Coordinates of C-alpha atoms in Angstrom, one line a residue:
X18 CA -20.5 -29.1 1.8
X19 CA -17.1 -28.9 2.7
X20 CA -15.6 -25.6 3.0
X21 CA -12.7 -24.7 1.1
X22 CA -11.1 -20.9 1.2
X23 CA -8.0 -20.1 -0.5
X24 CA -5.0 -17.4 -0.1
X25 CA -3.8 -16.5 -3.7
X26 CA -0.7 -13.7 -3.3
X27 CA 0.9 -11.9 -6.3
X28 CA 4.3 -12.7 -5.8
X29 CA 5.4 -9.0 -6.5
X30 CA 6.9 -8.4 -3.0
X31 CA 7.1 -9.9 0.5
X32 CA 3.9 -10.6 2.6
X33 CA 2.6 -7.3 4.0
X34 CA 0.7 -7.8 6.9
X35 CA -2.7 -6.6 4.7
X36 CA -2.2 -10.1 2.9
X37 CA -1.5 -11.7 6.1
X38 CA -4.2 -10.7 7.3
X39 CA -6.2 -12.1 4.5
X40 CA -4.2 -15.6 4.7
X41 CA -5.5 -15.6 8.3
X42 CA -9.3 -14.9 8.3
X43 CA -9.2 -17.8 5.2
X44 CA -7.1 -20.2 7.2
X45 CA -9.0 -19.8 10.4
X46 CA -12.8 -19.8 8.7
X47 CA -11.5 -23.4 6.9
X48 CA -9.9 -24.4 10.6
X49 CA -13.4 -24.0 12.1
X50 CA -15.6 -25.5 9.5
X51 CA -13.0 -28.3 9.2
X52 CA -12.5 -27.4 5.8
X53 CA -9.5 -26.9 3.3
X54 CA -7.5 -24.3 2.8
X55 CA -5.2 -23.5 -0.2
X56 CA -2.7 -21.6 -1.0
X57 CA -2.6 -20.4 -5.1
X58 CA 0.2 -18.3 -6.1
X59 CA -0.8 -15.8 -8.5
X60 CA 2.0 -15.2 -11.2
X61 CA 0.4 -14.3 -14.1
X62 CA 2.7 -11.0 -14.2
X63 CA 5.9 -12.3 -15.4
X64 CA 7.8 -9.0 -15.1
X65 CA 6.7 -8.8 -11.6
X66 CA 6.9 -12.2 -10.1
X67 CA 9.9 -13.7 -9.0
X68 CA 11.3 -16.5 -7.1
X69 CA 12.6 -14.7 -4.1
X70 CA 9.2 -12.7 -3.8
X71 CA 7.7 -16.7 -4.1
X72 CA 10.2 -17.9 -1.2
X73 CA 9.4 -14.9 1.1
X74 CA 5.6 -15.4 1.1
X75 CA 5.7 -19.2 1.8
X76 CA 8.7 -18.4 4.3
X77 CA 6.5 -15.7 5.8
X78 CA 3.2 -18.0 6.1
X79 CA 5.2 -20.7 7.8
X80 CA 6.5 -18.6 10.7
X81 CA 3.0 -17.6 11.2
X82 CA 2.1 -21.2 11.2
X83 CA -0.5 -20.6 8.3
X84 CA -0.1 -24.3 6.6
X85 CA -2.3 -25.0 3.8
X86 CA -3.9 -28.1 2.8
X87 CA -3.2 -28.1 -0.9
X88 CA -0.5 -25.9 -3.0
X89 CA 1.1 -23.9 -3.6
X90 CA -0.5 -24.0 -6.8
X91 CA 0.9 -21.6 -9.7
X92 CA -1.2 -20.0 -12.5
X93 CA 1.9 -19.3 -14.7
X94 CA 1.8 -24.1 -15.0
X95 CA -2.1 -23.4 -16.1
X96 CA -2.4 -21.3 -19.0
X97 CA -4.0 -24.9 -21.4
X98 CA -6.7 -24.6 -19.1
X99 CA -7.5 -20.6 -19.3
X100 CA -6.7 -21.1 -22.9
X101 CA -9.3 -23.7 -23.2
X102 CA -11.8 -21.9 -20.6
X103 CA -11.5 -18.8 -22.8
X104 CA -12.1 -20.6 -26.2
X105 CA -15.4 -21.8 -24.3
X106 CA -16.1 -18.4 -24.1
X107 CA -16.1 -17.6 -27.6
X108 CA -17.4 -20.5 -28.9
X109 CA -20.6 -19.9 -26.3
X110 CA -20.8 -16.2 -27.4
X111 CA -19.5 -14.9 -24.2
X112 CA -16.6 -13.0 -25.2
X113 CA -15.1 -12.2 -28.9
X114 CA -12.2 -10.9 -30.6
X115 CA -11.3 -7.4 -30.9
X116 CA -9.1 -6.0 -33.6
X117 CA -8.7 -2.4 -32.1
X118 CA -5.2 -1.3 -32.0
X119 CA -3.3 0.1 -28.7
X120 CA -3.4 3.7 -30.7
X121 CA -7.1 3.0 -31.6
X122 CA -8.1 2.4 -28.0
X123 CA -6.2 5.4 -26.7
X124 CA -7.5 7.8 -29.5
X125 CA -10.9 6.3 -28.4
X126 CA -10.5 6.7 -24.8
X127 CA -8.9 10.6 -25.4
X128 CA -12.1 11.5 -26.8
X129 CA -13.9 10.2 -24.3
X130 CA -12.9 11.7 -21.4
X131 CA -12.9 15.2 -23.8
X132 CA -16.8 14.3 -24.5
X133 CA -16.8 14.0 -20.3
X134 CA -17.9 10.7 -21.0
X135 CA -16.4 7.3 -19.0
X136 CA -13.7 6.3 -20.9
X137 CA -15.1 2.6 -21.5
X138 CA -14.6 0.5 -24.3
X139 CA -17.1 1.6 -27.1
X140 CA -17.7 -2.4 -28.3
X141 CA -17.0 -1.4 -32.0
X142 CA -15.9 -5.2 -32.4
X143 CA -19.0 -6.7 -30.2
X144 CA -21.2 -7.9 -32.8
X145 CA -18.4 -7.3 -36.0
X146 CA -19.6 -9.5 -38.8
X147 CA -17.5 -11.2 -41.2
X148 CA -13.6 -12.4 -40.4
X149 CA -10.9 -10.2 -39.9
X150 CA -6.4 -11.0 -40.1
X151 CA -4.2 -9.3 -38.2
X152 CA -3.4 -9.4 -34.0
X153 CA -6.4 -9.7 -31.3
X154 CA -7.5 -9.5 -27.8
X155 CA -10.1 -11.1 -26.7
X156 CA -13.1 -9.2 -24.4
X157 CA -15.8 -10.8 -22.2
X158 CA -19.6 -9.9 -23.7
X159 CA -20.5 -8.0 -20.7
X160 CA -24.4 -7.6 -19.6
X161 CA -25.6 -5.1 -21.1
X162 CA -28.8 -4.2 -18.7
X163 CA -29.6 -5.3 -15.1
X164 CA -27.7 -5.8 -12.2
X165 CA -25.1 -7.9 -10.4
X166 CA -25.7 -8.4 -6.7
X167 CA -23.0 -9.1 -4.5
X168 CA -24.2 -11.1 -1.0
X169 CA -21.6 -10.3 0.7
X170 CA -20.7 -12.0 4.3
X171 CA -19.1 -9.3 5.4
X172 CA -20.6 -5.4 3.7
X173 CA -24.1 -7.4 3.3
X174 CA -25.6 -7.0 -0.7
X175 CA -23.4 -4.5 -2.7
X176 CA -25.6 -3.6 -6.2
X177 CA -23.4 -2.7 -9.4
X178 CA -25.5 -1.6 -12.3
X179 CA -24.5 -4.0 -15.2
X180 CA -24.2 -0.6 -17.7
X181 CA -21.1 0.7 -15.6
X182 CA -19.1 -2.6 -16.7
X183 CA -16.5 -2.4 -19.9
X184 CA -16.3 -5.7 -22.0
X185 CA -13.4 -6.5 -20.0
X186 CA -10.1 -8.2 -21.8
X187 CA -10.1 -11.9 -21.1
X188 CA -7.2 -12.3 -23.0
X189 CA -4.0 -10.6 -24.3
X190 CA -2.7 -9.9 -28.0
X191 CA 0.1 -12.8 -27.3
X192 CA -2.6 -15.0 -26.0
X193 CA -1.6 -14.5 -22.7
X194 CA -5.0 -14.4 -20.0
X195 CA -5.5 -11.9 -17.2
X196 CA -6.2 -11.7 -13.6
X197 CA -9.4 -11.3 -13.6
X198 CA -10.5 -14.4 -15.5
X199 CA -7.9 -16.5 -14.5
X200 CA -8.9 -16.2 -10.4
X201 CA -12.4 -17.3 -12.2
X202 CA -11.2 -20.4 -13.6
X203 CA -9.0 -21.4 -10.5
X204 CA -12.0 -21.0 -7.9
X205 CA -14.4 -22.9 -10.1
X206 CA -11.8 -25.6 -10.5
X207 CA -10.0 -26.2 -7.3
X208 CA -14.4 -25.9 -6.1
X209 CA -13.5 -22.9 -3.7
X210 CA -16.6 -22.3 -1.5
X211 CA -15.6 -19.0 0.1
X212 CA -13.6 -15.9 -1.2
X213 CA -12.0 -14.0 1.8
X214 CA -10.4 -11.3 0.6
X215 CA -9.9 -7.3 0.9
X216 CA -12.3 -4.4 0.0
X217 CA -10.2 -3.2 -3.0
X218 CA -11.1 -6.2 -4.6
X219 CA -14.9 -5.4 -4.5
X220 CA -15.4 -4.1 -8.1
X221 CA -13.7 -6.9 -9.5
X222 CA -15.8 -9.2 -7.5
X223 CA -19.1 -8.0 -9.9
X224 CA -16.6 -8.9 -13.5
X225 CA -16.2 -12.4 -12.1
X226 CA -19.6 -13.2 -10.8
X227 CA -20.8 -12.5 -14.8
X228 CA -18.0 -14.4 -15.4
X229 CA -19.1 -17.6 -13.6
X230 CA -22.3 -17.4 -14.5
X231 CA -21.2 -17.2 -17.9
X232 CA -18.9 -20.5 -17.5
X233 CA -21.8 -21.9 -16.2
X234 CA -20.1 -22.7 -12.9
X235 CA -21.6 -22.1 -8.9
X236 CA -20.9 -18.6 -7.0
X237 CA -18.8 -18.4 -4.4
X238 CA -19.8 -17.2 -1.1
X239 CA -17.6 -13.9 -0.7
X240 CA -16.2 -12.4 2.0
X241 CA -14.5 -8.4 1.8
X242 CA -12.8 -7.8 4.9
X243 CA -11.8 -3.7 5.6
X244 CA -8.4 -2.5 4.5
X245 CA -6.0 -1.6 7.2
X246 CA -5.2 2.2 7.2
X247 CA -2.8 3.9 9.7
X248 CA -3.2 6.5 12.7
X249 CA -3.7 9.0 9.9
X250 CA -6.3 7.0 8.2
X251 CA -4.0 6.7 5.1
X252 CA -3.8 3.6 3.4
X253 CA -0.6 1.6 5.6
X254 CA 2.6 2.1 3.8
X255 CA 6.3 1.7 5.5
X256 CA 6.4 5.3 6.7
X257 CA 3.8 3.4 9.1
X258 CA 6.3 1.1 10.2
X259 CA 7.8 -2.0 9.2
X260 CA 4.9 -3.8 7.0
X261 CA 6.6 -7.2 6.6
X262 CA 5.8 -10.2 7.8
X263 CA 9.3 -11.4 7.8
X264 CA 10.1 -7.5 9.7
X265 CA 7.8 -8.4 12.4
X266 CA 9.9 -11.6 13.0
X267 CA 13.2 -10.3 12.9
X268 CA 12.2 -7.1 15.5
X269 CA 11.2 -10.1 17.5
X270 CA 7.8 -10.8 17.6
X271 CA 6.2 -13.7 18.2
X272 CA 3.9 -15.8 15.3
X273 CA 1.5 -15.8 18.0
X274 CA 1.1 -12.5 19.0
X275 CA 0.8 -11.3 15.1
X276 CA -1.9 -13.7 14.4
X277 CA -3.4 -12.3 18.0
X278 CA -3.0 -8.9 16.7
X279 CA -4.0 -9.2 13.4
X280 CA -7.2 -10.9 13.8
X281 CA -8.7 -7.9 16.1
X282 CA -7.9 -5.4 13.2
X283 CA -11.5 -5.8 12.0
X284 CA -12.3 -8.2 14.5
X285 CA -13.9 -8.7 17.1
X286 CA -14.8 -11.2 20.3
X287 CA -16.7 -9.7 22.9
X288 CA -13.8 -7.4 25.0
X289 CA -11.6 -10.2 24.6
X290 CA -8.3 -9.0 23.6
X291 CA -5.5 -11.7 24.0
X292 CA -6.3 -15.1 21.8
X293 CA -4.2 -18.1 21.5
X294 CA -4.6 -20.2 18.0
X295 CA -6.4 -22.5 19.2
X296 CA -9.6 -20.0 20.6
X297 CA -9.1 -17.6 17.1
X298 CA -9.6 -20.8 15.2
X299 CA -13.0 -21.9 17.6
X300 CA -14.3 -18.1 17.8
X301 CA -13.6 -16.4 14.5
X302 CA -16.6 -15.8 12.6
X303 CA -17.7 -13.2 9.5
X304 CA -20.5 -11.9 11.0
X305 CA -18.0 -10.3 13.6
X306 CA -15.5 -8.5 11.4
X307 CA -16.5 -4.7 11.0
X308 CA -17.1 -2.7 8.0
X309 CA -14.9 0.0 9.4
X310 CA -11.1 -0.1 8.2
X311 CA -9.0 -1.5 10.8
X312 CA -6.2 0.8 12.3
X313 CA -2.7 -0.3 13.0
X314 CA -1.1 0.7 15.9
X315 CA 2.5 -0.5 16.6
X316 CA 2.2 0.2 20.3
X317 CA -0.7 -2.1 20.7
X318 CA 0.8 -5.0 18.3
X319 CA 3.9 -4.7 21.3
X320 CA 1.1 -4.9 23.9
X321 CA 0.1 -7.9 22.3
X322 CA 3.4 -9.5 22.1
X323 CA 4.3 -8.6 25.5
X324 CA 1.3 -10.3 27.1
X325 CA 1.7 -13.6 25.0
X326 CA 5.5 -13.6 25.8
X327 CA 5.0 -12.8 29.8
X328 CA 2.2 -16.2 29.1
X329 CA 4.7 -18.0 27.2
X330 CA 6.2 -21.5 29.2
X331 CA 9.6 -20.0 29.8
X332 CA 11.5 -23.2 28.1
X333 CA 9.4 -22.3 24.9
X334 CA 10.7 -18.7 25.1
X335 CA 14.2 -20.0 25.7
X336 CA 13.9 -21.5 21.9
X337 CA 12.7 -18.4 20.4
X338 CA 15.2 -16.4 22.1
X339 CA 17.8 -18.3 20.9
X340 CA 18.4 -17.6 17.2
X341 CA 18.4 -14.1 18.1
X342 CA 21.4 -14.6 21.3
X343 CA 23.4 -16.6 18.5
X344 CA 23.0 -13.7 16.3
X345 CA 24.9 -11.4 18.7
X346 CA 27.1 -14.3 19.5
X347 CA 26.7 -14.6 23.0
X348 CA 27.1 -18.6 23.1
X349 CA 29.0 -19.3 25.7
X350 CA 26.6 -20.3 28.2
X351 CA 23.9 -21.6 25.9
X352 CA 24.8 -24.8 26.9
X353 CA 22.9 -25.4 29.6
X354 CA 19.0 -25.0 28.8
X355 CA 18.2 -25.1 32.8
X356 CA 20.1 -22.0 33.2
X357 CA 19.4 -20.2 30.4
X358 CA 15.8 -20.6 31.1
X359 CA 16.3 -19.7 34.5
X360 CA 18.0 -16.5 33.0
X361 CA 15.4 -15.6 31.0
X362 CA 13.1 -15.8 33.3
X363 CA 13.9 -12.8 35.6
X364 CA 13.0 -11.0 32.3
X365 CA 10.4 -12.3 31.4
X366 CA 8.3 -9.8 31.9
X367 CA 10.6 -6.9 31.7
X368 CA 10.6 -7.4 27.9
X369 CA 8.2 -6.4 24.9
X370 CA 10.0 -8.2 22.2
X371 CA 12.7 -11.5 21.5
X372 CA 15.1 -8.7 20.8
X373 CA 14.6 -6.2 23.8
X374 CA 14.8 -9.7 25.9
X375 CA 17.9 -10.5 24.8
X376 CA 19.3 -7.4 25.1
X377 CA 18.1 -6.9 28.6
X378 CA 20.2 -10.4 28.6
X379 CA 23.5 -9.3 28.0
X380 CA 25.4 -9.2 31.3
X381 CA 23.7 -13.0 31.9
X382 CA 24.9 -14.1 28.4
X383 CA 28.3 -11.5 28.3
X384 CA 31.1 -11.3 30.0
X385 CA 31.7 -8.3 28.4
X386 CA 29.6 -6.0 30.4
X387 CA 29.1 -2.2 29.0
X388 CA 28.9 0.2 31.9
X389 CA 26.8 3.3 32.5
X390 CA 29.9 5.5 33.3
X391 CA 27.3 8.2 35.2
X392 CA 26.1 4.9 36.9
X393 CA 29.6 3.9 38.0
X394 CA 30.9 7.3 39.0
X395 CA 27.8 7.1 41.7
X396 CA 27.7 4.1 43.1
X397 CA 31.0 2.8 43.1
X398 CA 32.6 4.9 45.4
X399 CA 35.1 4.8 47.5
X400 CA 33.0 5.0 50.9
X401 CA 31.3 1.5 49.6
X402 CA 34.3 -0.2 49.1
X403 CA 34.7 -1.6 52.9
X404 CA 30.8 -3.0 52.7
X405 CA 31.7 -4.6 49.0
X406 CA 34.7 -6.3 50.7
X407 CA 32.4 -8.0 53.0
X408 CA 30.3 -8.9 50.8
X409 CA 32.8 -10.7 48.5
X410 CA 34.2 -12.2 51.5
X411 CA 30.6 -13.7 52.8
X412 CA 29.6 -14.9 49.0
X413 CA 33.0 -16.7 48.8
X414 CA 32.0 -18.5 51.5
X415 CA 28.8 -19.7 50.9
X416 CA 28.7 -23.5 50.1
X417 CA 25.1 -23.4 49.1
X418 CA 24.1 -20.9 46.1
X419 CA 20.7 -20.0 45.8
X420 CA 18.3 -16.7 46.5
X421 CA 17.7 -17.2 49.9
X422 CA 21.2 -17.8 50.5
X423 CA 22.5 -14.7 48.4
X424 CA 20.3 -12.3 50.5
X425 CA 21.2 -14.0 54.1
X426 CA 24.7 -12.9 53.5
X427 CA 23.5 -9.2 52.2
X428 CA 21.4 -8.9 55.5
X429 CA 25.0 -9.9 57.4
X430 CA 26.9 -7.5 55.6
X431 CA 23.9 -4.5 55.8
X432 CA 23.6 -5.4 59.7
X433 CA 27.5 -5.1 60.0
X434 CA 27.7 -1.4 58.2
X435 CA 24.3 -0.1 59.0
X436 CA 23.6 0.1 56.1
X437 CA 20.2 0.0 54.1
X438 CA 19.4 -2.3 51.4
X439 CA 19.6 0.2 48.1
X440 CA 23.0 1.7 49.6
X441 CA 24.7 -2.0 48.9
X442 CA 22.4 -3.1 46.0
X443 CA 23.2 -0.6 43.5
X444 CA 26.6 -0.6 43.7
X445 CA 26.3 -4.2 43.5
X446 CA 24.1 -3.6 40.4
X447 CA 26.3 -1.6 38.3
X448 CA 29.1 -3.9 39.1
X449 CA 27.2 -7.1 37.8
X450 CA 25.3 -5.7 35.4
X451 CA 26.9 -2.2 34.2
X452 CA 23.5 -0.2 35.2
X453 CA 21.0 0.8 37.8
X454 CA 18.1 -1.3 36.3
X455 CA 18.0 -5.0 36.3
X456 CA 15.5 -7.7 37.8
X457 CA 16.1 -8.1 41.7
X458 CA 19.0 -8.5 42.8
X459 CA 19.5 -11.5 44.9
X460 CA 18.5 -13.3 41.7
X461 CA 20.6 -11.7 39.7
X462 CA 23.3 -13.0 41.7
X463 CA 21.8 -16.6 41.7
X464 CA 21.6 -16.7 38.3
X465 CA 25.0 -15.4 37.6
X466 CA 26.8 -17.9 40.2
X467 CA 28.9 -18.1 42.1
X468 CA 32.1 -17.4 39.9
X469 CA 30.9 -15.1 37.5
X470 CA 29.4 -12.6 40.8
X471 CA 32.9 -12.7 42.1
X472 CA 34.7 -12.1 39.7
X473 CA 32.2 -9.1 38.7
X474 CA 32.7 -8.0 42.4
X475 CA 36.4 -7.5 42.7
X476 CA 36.7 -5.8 39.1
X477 CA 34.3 -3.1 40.6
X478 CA 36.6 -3.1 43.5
X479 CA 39.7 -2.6 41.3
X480 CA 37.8 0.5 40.0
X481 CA 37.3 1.9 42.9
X482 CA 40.6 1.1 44.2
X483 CA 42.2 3.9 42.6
X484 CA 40.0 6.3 43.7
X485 CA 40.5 5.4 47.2
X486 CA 44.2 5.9 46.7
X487 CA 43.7 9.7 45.4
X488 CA 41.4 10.3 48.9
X489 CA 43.7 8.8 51.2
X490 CA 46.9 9.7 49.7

């Protein structure tokens, strides 16, 4: 048997992570069984779906590197076949037509609830006799007795007692089907072998077992994975955080590190924390996801990035720094990938995100540096300037421009003034990068080269210069 699992979004918003989720544990069960995995877009709710929410979700999948096999497939080009599928039903004597008005069913479902009773359907059109005129649903003949038994691969067997179920509607008054039936019709058809989906869906799962077995078409194996709930064990929403695939990309995270982070809510290997593709796909199995919700944690999901993006081969984080460096329009020195790499580098792992990274970039990729005017006023003072001269006057000098280098000609100029290393790096700092915090800084200075830390140099000694002329004068 080959497997085959499916991802089948509502294309009623972007992909929240819940569904990505989802589209993961599918995509890796069919990447370990070498099976198939499809994607089905489900747009039965014309008032609902639209194209952009379409565009996001496949947008959203490909970033996370999510590619199906077959689709997207869309149930709004398939309504001959539910149409056909449900006139099986009828003509078998699994469903029929009822005539009950929208008022009927509400006055019906009022009195109910008055009587305390489950407001249910009370099949007064089940076994109708004769022929009636006039507009029509169409219900599923539901078992009456017994049971429905869910083997699930995740909870283990969930019972529903058949007598708890309404005759569900199959069908609408304009003909149109519903969810329910129509996720029936696609699994049987495109012979899906595994349901992977969220707990919510658990109660509907019982409807369409009846349902297949009433088409006369195999069971699925299903699969209901926890919901995610945040710190405060509510069910995730945006005061959460961002809940957006697309979000995640844009704050700069990488595919990687969601997938990583995703699979461990509800997932587990061992104490193994840190996973790249290619160990999810040989590792992940059902019998490890938990039946406990899984909690999201935006600190951990920036642990997560920050350990794949300190692992990441620099040149590869070069590329996925890049979109966000044009973005700011710092392009000037993008030109050469050696040095931009190089850059990069001495953050590397100073950085949780693309967009912290490139920030912490600025004074390589800016000329326009912004200064930390508490930083300025105490480092770059006047007593310094005599040591800073030195040092401007050594680095212009050098014909080789490397670390080693960089720091010979601080030790000459620290040995010269007495001076201790801190007392000539920070002012150096704040005059190359506008701050007190940077990566080391004979690198720095590498990086920057030789024109650039020059002319950094003597700007910071035309600031000072004025000050030196209040003292002395």
């Amino acid at each position: 048997m080959t497997v085959r699992t499916r991802f089948a979004p509502s294309p009623s918003g972007y992909l929240h992570i819940g569904g990505a989720r989802t589209a993961l544990f599918s995509y890796l069960y069919a990447r370990q069984h070498g099976g198939r995995f499809i994607l089905r877009v489900e747009d039965t709710d014309r008032e609902r779906s639209t194209q952009e929410s379409i565009d996001a979700i496949l947008i959203a999948l490909r970033w996370l590197g999510l590619e199906w096999d077959e689709g997207p497939f869309f149930q709004s080009q398939r309504t001959e076949l539910y149409r056909e599928h449900i006139e099986k039903m009828l003509a078998t004597g699994h469903a029929y037509r009822c005539y009950c008005s929208a008022e009927t069913l509400d006055a019906k479902r009022k009195a109910a609830q008055m009587a305390g009773r489950k407001p249910m359907y009370d099949r007064t059109c089940r076994n109708a006799t004769g022929t009636q005129s006039g507009p029509f649903t169409v219900r599923f003949k539901a078992p009456l007795d017994g049971e429905t038994c869910i083997a699930d691969l995740v909870k283990g067997p969930v019972l529903f007692q058949n007598q708890e179920f309404d005759d569900l509607i199959i069908a609408r008054s304009d003909g149109s089907p519903i969810y329910n039936f129509c996720v029936v019709v696609d699994d049987a058809l495109m012979n899906i072998t595994h349901v992977i989906r969220g707990e919510d869906h658990l109660s509907n799962t019982a409807k369409q077992i009846q349902m297949y077995q009433a088409l006369g078409y195999a069971v699925p194996a299903f699969a209901h994975v926890p919901l995610i709930l945040g710190v405060d064990r509510a069910r995730l929403s945006k005061r959460h955080g961002a809940t957006s695939v697309t979000a995640y990309r844009d704050l700069g995270y990488l595919p990687a590190a969601v997938n990583n982070y995703l699979a461990r809510l509800g997932w587990s290997y061992g104490d193994q924390e840190i996973f790249t593709r290619q160990e999810l796909i040989e590792k992940f199995s059902l019998e490890n996801v938990g039946k406990s919700a899984g909690i999201y944690n935006p600190e951990k999901l920036e642990w997560v990035n920050f350990q794949h993006m300190k692992a990441m081969p620099v040149a590869k984080l070069a590329a996925a720094a890049r979109p966000f460096i044009e973005a700011r329009g710092w392009t000037r020195y993008l030109g050469d990938d050696a040095w931009l790499c190089g850059a990069l580098a001495t953050l590397q792992e100073r950085a949780k995100t693309l967009v912290e990274l490139v920030d912490a970039a600025r004074f390589y990729l800016s000329d326009e540096i912004e200064f930390d005017h508490k930083a300025v006023a105490k480092h770059l003072r006047p007593e310094i300037e005599p040591a800073l001269q030195d040092l401007v006057a050594e680095l212009e000098a050098l014909t080789a421009w490397s670390v080693d280098d960089v720091q010979a000609a601080f030790n000459r100029v620290m040995e010269r003034h007495g001076l201790a290393l801190g007392k000539v790096a920070q002012p150096v700092r704040v005059a190359l990068t506008g701050g007190t915090v940077s990566p080391g800084i004979f690198e720095v200075i590498a990086v920057l080269g030789q024109r650039r830390s020059l002319a950094r140099l003597r700007d910071a000694l035309a600031r000072i210069a004025p000050a030196t002329a209040a003292v002395t004068g």
